[in-house]
Each structure stands twice: as C-alpha cells, then as structure tokens.
Coordinates of C-alpha atoms and ligand atoms in Angstrom, one line a residue:
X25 CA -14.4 49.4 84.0
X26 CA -14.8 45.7 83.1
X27 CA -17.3 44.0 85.0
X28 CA -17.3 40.0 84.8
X29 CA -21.0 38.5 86.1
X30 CA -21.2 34.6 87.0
X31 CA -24.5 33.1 87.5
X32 CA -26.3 30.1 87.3
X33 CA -29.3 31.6 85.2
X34 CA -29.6 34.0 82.4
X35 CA -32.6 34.6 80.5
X36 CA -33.6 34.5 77.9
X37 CA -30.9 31.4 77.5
X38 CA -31.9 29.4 81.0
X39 CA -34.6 31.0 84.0
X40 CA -36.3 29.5 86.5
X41 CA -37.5 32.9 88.1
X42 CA -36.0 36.2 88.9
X43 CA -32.4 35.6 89.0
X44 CA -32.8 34.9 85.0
X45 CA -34.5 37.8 84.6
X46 CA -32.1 40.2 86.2
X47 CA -29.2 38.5 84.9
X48 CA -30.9 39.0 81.0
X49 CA -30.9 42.7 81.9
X50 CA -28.9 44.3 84.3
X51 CA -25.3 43.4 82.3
X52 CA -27.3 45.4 79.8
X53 CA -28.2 48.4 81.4
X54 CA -24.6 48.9 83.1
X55 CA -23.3 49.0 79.9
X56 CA -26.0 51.0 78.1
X57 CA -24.4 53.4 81.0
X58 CA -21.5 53.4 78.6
X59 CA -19.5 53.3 82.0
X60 CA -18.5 49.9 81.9
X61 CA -17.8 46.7 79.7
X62 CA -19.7 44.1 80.8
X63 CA -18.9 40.0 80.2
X64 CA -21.4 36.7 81.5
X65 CA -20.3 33.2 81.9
X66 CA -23.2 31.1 82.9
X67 CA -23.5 27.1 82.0
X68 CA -25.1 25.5 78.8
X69 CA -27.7 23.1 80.5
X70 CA -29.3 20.1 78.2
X71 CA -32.4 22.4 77.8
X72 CA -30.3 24.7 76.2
X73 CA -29.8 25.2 72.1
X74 CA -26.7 27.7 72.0
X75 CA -27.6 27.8 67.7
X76 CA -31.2 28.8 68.3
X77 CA -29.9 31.6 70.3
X78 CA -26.9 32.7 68.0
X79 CA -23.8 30.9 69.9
X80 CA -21.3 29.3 68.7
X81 CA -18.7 27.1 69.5
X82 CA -15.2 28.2 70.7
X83 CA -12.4 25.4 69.3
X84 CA -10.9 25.5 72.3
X85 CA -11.2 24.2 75.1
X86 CA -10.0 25.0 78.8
X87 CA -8.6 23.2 81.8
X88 CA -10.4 24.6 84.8
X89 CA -8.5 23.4 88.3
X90 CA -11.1 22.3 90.9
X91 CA -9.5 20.9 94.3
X92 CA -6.9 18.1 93.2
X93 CA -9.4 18.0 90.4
X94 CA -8.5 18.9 86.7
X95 CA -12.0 19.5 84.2
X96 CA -11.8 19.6 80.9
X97 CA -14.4 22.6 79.0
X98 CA -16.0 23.5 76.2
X99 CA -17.3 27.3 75.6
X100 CA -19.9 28.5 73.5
X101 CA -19.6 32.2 72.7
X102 CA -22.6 34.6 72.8
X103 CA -24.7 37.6 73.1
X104 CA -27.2 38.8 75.3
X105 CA -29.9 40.1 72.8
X106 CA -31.3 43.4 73.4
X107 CA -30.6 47.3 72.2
X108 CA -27.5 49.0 73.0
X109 CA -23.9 47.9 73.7
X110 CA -22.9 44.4 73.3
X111 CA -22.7 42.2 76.0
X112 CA -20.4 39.0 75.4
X113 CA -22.0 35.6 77.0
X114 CA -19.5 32.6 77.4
X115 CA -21.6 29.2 78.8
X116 CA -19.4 26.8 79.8
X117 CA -20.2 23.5 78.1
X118 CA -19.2 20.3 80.5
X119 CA -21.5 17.1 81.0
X120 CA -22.1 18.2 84.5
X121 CA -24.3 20.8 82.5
X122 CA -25.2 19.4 79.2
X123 CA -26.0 16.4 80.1
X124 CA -29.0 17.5 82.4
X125 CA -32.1 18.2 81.4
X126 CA -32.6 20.3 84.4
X127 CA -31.1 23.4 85.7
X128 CA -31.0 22.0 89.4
X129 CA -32.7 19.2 89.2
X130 CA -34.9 17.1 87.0
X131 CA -37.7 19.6 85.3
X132 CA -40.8 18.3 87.1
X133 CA -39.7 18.3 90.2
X134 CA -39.1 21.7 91.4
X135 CA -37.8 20.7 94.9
X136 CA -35.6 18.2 94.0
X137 CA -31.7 18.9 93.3
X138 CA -29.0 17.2 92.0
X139 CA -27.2 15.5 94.4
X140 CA -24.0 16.9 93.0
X141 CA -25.0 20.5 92.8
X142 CA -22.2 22.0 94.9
X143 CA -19.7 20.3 92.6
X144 CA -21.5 21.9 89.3
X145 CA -21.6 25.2 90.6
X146 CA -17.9 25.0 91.7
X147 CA -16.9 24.4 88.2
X148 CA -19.1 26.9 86.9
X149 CA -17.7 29.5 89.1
X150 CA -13.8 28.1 88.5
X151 CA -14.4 28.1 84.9
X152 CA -15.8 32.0 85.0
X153 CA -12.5 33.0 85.8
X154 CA -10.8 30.6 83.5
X155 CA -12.5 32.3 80.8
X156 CA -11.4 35.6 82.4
X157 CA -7.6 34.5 82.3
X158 CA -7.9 32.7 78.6
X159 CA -9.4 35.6 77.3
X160 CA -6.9 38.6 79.3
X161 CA -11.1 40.3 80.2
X162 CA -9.1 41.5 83.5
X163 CA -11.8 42.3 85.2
X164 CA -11.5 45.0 87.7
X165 CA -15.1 43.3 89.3
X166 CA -15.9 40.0 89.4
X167 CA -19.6 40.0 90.5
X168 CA -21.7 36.6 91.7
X169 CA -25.1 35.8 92.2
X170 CA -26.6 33.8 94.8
X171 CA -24.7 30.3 96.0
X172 CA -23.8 28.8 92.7
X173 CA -21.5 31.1 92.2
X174 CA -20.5 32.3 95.8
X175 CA -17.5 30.3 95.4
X176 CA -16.3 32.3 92.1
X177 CA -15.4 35.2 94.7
X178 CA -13.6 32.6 96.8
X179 CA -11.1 31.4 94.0
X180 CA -10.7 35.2 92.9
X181 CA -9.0 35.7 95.9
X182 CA -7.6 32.5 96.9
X183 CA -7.2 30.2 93.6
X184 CA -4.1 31.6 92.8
X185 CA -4.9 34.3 89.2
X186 CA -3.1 36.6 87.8
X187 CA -5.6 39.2 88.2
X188 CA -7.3 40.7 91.5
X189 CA -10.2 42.1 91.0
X190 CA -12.5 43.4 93.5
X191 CA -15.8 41.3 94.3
X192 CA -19.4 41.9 94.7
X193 CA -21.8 39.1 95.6
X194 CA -26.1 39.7 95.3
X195 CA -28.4 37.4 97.4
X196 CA -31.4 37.3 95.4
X197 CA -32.9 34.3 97.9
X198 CA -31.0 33.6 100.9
X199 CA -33.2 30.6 101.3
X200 CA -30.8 28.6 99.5
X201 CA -27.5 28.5 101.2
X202 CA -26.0 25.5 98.6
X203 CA -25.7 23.1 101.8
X204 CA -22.9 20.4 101.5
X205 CA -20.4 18.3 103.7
X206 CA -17.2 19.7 104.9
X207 CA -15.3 17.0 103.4
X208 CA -16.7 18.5 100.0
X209 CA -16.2 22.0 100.4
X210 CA -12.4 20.2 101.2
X211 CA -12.6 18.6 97.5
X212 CA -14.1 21.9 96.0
X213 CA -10.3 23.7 97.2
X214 CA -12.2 25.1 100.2
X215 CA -8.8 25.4 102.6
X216 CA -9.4 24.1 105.9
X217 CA -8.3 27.7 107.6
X218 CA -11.4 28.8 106.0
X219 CA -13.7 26.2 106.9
X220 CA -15.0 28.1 110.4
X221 CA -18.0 30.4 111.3
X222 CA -15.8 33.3 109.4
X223 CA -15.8 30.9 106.5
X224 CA -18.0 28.5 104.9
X225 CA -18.9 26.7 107.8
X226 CA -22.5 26.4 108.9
X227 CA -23.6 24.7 111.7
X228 CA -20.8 21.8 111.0
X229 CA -21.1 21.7 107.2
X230 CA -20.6 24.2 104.3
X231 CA -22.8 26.7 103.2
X232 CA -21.3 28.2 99.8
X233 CA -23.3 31.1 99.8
X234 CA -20.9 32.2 102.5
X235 CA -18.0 32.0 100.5
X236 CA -19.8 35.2 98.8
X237 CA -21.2 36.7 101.6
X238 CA -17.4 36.8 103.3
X239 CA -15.0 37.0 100.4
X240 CA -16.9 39.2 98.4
X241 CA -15.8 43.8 98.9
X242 CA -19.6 44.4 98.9
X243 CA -22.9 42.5 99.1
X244 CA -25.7 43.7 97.7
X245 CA -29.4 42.2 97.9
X246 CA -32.4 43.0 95.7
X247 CA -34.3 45.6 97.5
X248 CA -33.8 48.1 100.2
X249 CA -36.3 46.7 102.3
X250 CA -35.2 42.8 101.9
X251 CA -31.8 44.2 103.0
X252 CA -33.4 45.1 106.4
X253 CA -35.5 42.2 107.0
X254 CA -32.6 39.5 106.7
X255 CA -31.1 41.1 109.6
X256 CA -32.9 39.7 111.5
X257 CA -33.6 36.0 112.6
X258 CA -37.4 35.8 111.1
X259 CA -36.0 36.7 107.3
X260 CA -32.4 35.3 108.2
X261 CA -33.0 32.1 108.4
X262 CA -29.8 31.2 110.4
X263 CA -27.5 33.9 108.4
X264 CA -28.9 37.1 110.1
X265 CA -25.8 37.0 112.3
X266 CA -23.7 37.3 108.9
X267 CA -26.1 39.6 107.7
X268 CA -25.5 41.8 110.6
X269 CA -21.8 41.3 110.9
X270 CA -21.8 43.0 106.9
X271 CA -22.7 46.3 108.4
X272 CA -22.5 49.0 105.8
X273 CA -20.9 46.6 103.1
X274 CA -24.5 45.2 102.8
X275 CA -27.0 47.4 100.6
X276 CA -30.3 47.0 98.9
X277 CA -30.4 47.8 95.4
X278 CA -33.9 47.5 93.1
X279 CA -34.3 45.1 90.8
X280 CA -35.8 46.8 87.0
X281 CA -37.6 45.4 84.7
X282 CA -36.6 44.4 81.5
X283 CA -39.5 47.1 79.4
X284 CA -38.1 46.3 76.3
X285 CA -39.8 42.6 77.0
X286 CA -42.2 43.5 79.5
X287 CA -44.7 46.4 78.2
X288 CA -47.8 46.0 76.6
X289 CA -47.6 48.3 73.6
X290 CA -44.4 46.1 72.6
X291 CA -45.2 42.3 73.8
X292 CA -45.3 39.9 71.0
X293 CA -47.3 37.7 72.8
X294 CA -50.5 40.0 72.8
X295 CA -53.6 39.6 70.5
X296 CA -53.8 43.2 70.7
X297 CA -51.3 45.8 72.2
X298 CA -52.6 48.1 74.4
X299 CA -51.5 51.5 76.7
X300 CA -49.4 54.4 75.6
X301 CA -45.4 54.7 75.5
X302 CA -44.7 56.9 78.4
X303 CA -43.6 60.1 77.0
X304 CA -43.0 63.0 79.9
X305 CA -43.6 66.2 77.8
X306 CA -46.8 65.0 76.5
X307 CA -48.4 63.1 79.7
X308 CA -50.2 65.9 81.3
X309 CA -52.2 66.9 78.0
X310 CA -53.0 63.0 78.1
X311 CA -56.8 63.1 79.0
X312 CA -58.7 60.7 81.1
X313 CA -61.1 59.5 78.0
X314 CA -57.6 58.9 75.6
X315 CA -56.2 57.3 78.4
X316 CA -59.1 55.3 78.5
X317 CA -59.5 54.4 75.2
X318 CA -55.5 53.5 74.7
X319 CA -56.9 50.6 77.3
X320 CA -59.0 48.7 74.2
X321 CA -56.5 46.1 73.7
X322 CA -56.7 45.1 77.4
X323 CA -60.0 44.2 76.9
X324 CA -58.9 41.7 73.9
X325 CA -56.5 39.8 76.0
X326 CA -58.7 39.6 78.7
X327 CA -61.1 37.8 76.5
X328 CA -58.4 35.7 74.6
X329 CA -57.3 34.6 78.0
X330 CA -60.1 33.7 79.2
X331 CA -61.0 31.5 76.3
X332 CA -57.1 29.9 76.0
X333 CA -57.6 28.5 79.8
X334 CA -61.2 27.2 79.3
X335 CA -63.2 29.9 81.3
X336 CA -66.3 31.9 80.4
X337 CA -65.8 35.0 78.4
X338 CA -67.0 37.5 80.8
X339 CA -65.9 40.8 80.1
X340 CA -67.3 42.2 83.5
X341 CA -65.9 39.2 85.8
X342 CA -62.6 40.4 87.9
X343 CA -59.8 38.5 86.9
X344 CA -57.1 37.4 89.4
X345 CA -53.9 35.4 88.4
X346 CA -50.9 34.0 89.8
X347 CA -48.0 33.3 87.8
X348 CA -45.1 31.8 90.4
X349 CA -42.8 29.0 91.5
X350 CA -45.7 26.9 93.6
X351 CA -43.5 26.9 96.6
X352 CA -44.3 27.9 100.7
X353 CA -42.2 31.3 100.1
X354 CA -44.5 32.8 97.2
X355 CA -47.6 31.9 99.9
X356 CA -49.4 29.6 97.9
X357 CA -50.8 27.7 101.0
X358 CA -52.4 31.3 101.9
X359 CA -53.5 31.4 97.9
X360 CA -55.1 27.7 98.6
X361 CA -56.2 28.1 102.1
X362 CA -58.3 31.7 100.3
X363 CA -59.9 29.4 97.2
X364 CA -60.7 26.3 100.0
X365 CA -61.9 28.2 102.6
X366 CA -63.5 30.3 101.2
X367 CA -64.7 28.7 98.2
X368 CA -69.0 29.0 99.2
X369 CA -67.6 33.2 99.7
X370 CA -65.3 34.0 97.3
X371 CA -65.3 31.2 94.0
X372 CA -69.2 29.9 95.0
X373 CA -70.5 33.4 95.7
X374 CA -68.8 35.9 94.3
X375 CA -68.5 36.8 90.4
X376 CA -64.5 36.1 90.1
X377 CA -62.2 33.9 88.0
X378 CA -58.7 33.1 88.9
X379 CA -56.2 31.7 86.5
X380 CA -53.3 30.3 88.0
X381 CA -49.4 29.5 86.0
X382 CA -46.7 28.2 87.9
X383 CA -45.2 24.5 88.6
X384 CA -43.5 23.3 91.9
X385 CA -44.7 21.5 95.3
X386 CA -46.6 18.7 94.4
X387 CA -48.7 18.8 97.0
X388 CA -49.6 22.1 96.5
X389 CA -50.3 21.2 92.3
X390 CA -52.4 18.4 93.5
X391 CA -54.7 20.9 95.9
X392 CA -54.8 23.7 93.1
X393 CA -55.4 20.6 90.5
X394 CA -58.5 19.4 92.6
X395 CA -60.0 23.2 93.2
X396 CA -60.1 23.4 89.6
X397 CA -61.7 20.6 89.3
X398 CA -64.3 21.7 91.5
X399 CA -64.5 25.0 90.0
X400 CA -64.0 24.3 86.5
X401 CA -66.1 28.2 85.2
X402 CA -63.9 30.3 88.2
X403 CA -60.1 28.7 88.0
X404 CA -58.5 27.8 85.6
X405 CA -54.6 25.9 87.1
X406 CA -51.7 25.3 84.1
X407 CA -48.9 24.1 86.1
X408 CA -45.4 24.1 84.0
X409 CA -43.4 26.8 82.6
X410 CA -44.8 29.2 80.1
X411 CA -43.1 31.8 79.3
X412 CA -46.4 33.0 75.7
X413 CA -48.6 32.7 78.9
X414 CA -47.2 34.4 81.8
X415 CA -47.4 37.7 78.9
X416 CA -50.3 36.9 77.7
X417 CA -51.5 36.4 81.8
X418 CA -50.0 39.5 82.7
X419 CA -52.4 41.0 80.3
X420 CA -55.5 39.8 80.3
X421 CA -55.9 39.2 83.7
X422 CA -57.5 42.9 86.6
X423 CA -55.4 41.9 89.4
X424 CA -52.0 40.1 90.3
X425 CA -52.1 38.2 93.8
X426 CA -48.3 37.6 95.1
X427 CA -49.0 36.7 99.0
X428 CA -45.4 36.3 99.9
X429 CA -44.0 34.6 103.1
X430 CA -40.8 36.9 102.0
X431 CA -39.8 38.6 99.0
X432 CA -36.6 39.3 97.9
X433 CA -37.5 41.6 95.2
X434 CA -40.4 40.2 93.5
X435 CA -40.5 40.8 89.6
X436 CA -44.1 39.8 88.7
X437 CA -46.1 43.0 90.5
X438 CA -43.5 45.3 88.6
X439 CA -44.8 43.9 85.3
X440 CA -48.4 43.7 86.2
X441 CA -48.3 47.1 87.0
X442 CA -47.1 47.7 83.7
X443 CA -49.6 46.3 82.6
X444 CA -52.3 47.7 84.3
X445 CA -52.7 44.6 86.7
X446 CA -53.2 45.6 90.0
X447 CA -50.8 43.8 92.3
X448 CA -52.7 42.3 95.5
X449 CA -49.4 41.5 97.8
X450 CA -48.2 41.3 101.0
X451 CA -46.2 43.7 102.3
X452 CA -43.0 42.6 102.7
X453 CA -39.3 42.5 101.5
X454 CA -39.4 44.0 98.0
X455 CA -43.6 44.3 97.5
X456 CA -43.2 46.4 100.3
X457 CA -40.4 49.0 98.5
X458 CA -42.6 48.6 94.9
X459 CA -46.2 48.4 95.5
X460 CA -48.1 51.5 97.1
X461 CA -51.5 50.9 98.9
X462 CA -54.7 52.0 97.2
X463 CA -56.2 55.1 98.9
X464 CA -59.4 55.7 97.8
X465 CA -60.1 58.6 99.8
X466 CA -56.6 60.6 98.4
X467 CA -57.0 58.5 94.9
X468 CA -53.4 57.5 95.4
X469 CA -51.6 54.0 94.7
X470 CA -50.9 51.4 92.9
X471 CA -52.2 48.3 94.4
X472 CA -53.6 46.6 97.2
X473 CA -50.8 45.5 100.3
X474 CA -52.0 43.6 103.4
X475 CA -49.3 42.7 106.3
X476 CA -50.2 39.6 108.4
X477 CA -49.5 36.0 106.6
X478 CA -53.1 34.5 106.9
X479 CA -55.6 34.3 104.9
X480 CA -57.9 36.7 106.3
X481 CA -56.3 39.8 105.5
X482 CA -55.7 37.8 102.0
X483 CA -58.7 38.1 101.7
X484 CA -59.7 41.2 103.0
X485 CA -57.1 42.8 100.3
X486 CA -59.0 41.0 97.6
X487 CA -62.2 41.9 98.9
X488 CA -61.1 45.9 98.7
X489 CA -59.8 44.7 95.1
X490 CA -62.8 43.5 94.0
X491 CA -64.9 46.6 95.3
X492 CA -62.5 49.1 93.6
X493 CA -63.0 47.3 90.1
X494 CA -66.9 47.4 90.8
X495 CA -66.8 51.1 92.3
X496 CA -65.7 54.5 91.0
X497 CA -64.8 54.0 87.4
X498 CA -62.5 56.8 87.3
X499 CA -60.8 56.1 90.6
X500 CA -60.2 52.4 89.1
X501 CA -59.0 54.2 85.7
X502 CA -56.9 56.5 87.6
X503 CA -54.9 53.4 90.1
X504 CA -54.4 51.6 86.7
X505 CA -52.9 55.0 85.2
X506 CA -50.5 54.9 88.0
X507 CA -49.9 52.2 88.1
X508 CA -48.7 51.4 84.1
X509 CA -46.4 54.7 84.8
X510 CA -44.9 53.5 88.1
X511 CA -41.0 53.7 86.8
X512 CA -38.6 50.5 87.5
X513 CA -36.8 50.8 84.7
X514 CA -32.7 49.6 85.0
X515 CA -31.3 52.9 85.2
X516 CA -31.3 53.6 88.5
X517 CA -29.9 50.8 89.9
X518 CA -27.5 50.3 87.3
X519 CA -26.0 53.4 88.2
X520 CA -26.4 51.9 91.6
X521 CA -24.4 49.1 90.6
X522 CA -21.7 51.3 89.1
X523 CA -21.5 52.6 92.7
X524 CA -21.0 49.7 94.7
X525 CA -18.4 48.4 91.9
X526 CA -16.3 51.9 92.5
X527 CA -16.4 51.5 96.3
X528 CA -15.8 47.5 96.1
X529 CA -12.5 48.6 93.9
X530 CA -11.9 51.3 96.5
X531 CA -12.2 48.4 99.5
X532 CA -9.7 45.8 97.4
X533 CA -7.3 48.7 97.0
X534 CA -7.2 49.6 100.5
X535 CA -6.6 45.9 101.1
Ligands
ADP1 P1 -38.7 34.3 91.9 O1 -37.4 34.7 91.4 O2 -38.7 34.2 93.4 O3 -39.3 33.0 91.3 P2 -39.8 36.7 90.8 O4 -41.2 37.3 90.8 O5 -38.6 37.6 91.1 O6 -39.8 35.4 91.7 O7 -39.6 36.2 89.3 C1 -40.3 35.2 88.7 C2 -40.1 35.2 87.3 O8 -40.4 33.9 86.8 C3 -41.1 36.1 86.5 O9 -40.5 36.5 85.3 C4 -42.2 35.1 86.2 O10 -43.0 35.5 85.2 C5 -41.5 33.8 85.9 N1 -42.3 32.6 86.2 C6 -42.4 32.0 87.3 N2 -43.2 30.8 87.2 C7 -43.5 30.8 85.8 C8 -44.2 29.8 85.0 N3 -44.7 28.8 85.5 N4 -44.3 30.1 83.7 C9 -43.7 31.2 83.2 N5 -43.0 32.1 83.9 C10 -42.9 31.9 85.2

C-alpha cells in the first residue's frame, strides 16, 4: 500500500505542538508495519535548514495549478530520521514558505496568523499531489491533517489527476477551521457547486477544514474519547452537526509516543538517565528496592532543573511543571487563577515549586511573568520554545499539570508518565482515554484526573498530588511504576491506521 501524508508540521523538521510530533512518528510506525510504503510532503518554512537535517535539493522544479493560478516550486528531498524503514520527506520550497520566519505567523506571537494562510496551505496541499504525479508515488491513500491540508483531499478528487486514491483526513484540533472568504475559496479552485453547507461553506464563508471532513473516505481524530465529545455542540464548536452527519466514517484513534525520543533511559538531554527498558519476561522478578534504585537519575535531573531555572535545590520540595502552548484550550487561566488565588495556600504556604515552559497569549505571559516575580524561590516561567528543556522538564519535575478546556489527544501526560511524572489533568477528550485516577485505597493508577473546569477541583487534584508524594512511599513508588510502564507505543494505532486506510480503499472502490 502506498500511503502519501500532507501536513503542515513535521517534527523534528518544523513543530509547534502535537501535530509535529505525530507526523515525526506515525509515517514511521506504519511502515515499521512493513505493510505499507509511506511518503511526507510538508513545507520548508524560513526557520527551516533542510542541510542541517540531511535534505537536499531536487533540480527540478514543479508547476503546481492553484485556481487560474500557476506556482512555480522547488523541492527538497529528505528523510524522516529514526530506526526501521525509510520514510521519503519532500518540503515544498516556495517564498510563501521560505520566506517566513514563522510557521503561521510571526514566532512571538502565537495567535497571530498570516493573513494569507489559506492561500499557503492550498499550495502546500496542490503541490503534495504534484509531487505524487512527478514522482508516479500513486498513492492508493492520500491522508491530510488538520485544515492546511483539508484541501489536498479536495483536489484528489476534484483537481483533475491521473490517480484516485482514497482519502483519510485527522482532526487533531478542530478549533481551527482555516476561516476565509468565499471569494477565496473561489480563487483556491473551490467550485461554486461545492461552496454550500455540504461543502466548504460555513456560516457564509469557507472553512477548509471541511473540505477534509466532506471529501475525505474516512476521518479519523486523535482519541476515542475526543471523537465523542465533538459530537456535540460544547466540543464542536459549530461543526458537531458535521461531526454527527460522519456517522461511522468518523473514529478515534490514539495518538503514540515517539519512545525512541521520549524515554528516560535513552534522552540525550538528561544529566543522568534513569528507569529500566521495559522488558516483559523479566518485569515480575523486578523488585520494589531495584525498581527503586533504577530511579537515582531522577533525582539528578530534578536537581539540575531546579538549579537551570533559578529555584532552590530542594530535593524534598514537589515539583509541578507545565510545558504547553499558553493558550485558553490548555487551561492556563485555571493554572493562573490556582497560583493567584491561591498564592497565601498553595505557593505562600505550602512547600511546592512550579516551573512553567510554554509561549503564547500575551496576556497570559505577562500574568505568569508577574507571579514569578512575586514568587521568585516557588516558580520559575521560560516562555519560548525549548525543545533541551521540555526533556530535561519532563524529568526533573514529580508532577505534570495539563488542566485542559478540551484535549484532543494530549502528548505531554503520555511522556510524563514515561517519565515517572505524574500527570495532574482534567478529564477530558484524550487525558480522559490515557490517564487513570490514583486509587489509594486499590493502589491503582497513573495520575491524578479532576472533571469540572475551575479552579477548585484544580486544586483539589493537586492537593491529593501533593499528599501522595508526602504519604505512603511505596504507594507513591508503585503509581510512578505504573505509570513509566503505561504502553502508548505506535503500534497499535498504526495498525489502526492500516485499518481505516483498507476500509477508506474499500469506500473509493465502491464509489
Ligand atoms: P498541542 O498539540 O495541543 O500543543 P500536545 O500535548 O499534543 O499539545 O503536544 C505538545 C507538544 O509540543 C509536546 O511535544 C510539547 O512538549 C511541545 N511543546 C509545547 N510547548 C513547548 C515549548 N514552549 N517548548 C518546547 N516544547 C513545547
């Protein structure tokens, strides 16, 4: 099977959360499968060095149709790096790209797009299939991810190839619809007879992530529970109807992690690696004191952290951290609302230290930027992207907190887990299919979970947190345990993947 992806990130090569990350690793795992070969055409943004990363530049160069509109492209050639099969990366060079610093807008200003977004992510997804017909790939699955590329699954069926494939579209945030005029979808080869609810329209302009949603075989989102909650008008935001109308050709699929980046007995950014390689025949002979002991090197980064983001050494302070876009989803007014609040409880009263990595809101990086300031010895706030410090976070810090409004997936409480950092979330979307509750009474769980968005019951997770790390050694031991061996490695849902590909081929066939 040839699978072709399209997306607008791909880590390690451009990421601005998630969607990077899955991109940088589930093209892998389906062909680690061995059941499919597996291509990526993404864009090379201005941030981008295609040498340091091994590309190199294709002479030629290829005329992508957009609308009336004729673009000229270059292409870089690629791989994704990583064990196993090789996966071929193509990033489509164009000014449009290159020429910004920013992936969707300028880098400091998280909430800002370009203005002519919809027209760069048209060529992108155009050019995707260019490559596909310069290069004979004839891909039996064209699959796009979120709205940048919505409009790939469009052209495959209406821009006139030489190839059908069947289509498969993932919503990893159906927050962003990719919003534009009618008049543009026009210039972006949008046909009029496709411009109505059943189409792109929404509410009297576009919305390109329709163009996925209705011209893909399947749609897939990225977690069983996610796939529930945007059927409805409190997760939908204005597309449950859509969401509905997919019936059984919507499914939630898991995102993995990427282990081979994210463990702590492998993670280049560590002072000191620490934990054990899970290895099944040997795990029950594994006893609670070598268990224990394999946890040294937590200690180590724990310290190291603290000292790298100016707080007190303390080995016997809990350590809570954040590492997320600073935007309303990822609940970082309930974060603010706990230190503010709460600050003569929780950072005047209580031994606790908080470190804080993410970049976004400017409001909310001037309130965390003024806490910290008035808390200098409990948080510590870097705002701007990291990527040595969101490892090195993962692992020093006890506890995760991800209070989500809604969660499509949610990466970071997978790798704290992994880590043995207990994820303090809220229960919803994918936290909810990931992160078990902490039981003390039947010693079972991997976390802490709360349900109502406020900060009391916030706090009240933190506040069971906190008296788990001071209580029961052995209990805490035994959640971390579980926790590090909690499995979301790739192949499951790859093979879930290679599912939904066979049925979307099944659907194009039958027409
Ligand atoms: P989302 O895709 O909604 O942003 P996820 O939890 O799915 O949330 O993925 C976020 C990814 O982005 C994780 O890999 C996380 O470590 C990373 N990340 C987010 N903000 C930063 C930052 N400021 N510095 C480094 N990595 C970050």
């Amino acid at each position: 099977m040839n699978v072709l992806h399209v997306a607008s990130e791909v880590a390690p090569f451009s990421k601005t959360g998630g969607l990077g990350d899955v991109l940088g690793s589930l093209p892998r795992a389906l062909a680690q499968q061995g059941a499919a070969r597996v291509t990526v055409v993404s864009a090379r943004y201005g941030s981008l060095d295609p040498a340091q990363f091994g590309f190199a530049r294709r002479l030629r160069t290829l005329q992508v149709p957009l609308g009336d509109q004729r673009f000229e492209v270059g292409l870089y050639e690629g791989k994704l790096p990583g064990s196993g099969p090789p996966v071929t990366v193509y990033l489509i060079d164009h000014p449009l790209f290159a020429d910004r610093p920013g992936i969707y807008g300028p880098p400091d200003r998280l909430e800002q797009d370009y203005s002519d977004n919809p027209l760069r992510f048209a060529l992108l997804s155009r050019a995707a299939l260019a490559v596909a017909q310069a290069f004979n790939l004839r891909p039996d699955v064209v699959h796009a991810h979120d709205w940048q590329t919505g409009l790939s699954l469009y052209y495959a069926r209406h821009g006139g190839l030489d190839f059908q494939p069947a289509t498969v579209f993932t919503v990893h945030n159906l927050l962003f619809k990719g919003l534009c005029s009618l008049a543009e979808a026009t210039a972006l080869g949008v046909r009029p007879e496709h411009q109505n609810p059943d189409g792109v329209e929404f509410y009297g302009q576009a919305a390109l992530i329709k163009a996925g949603l209705f011209f893909a075989d399947r749609v897939t989102t990225v977690s069983p529970n996610y796939a529930s909650e945007i059927r409805t008008p409190e997760y939908g935001y204005g597309l449950e109807g859509v969401m509905q109308s997919l019936g059984g050709r919507l499914t939630g699929i898991l995102n993995g992690a990427d282990y081979e980046r994210w463990s702590p007995w492998q993670d280049p950014y560590l002072v000191a690696r620490y934990g054990l390689p899970p290895a099944a025949e040997s795990e029950e002979l594994l006893d609670d004191a070598t268990w224990g002991a394999s946890l040294a090197g937590k200690a180590r980064c724990k310290a190291e952290l603290q000292r790298e983001v100016g707080l007190p050494v303390r080995p016997r302070t809990p350590l809570l951290a954040t590492i997320s876009r600073l935007t309303p989803q990822k609940g970082i007014d309930l974060i603010i609302g706990l230190l503010e609040r709460e600050a003569a409880g929780l950072l005047g009263r209580v031994d606790l230290q908080y470190v804080i990595l993410g970049q976004g809101d400017h409001a909310f990086e001037q309130r965390l930027r003024m806490l910290a300031e008035r808390f200098p010895s409990r948080l510590a706030v870097r705002l701007g992207y990291d990527e040595a410090l969101s490892h090195r976070t993962e692992a020093g810090a006890d506890f995760f907190v991800m209070p989500s409004r809604f969660e499509p997936c949610g990466l970071n409480q997978i790798y704290s887990m992994r880590y043995g950092t207990l994820p303090i979330v809220r229960a919803v979307g994918g936290l909810r299919d990931t992160v078990v509750d902490y039981d003390a009474r039947s010693r079972s769980g991997t976390g802490f979970a709360f349900t109502a968005f406020d900060v009391p019951a916030l706090s009240g997770a933190v506040r069971r947190a906190l008296a788990a790390y001071h209580g029961d050694e052995a209990a805490f031991l035994g959640l971390q345990r579980r926790a590090m061996r909690a499995d979301f490695s790739w192949n499951v849902s790859a093979r879930a993947y290679l599912n939904i590909y066979r049925q979307a081929i099944q659907d194009a066939q039958a027409g």
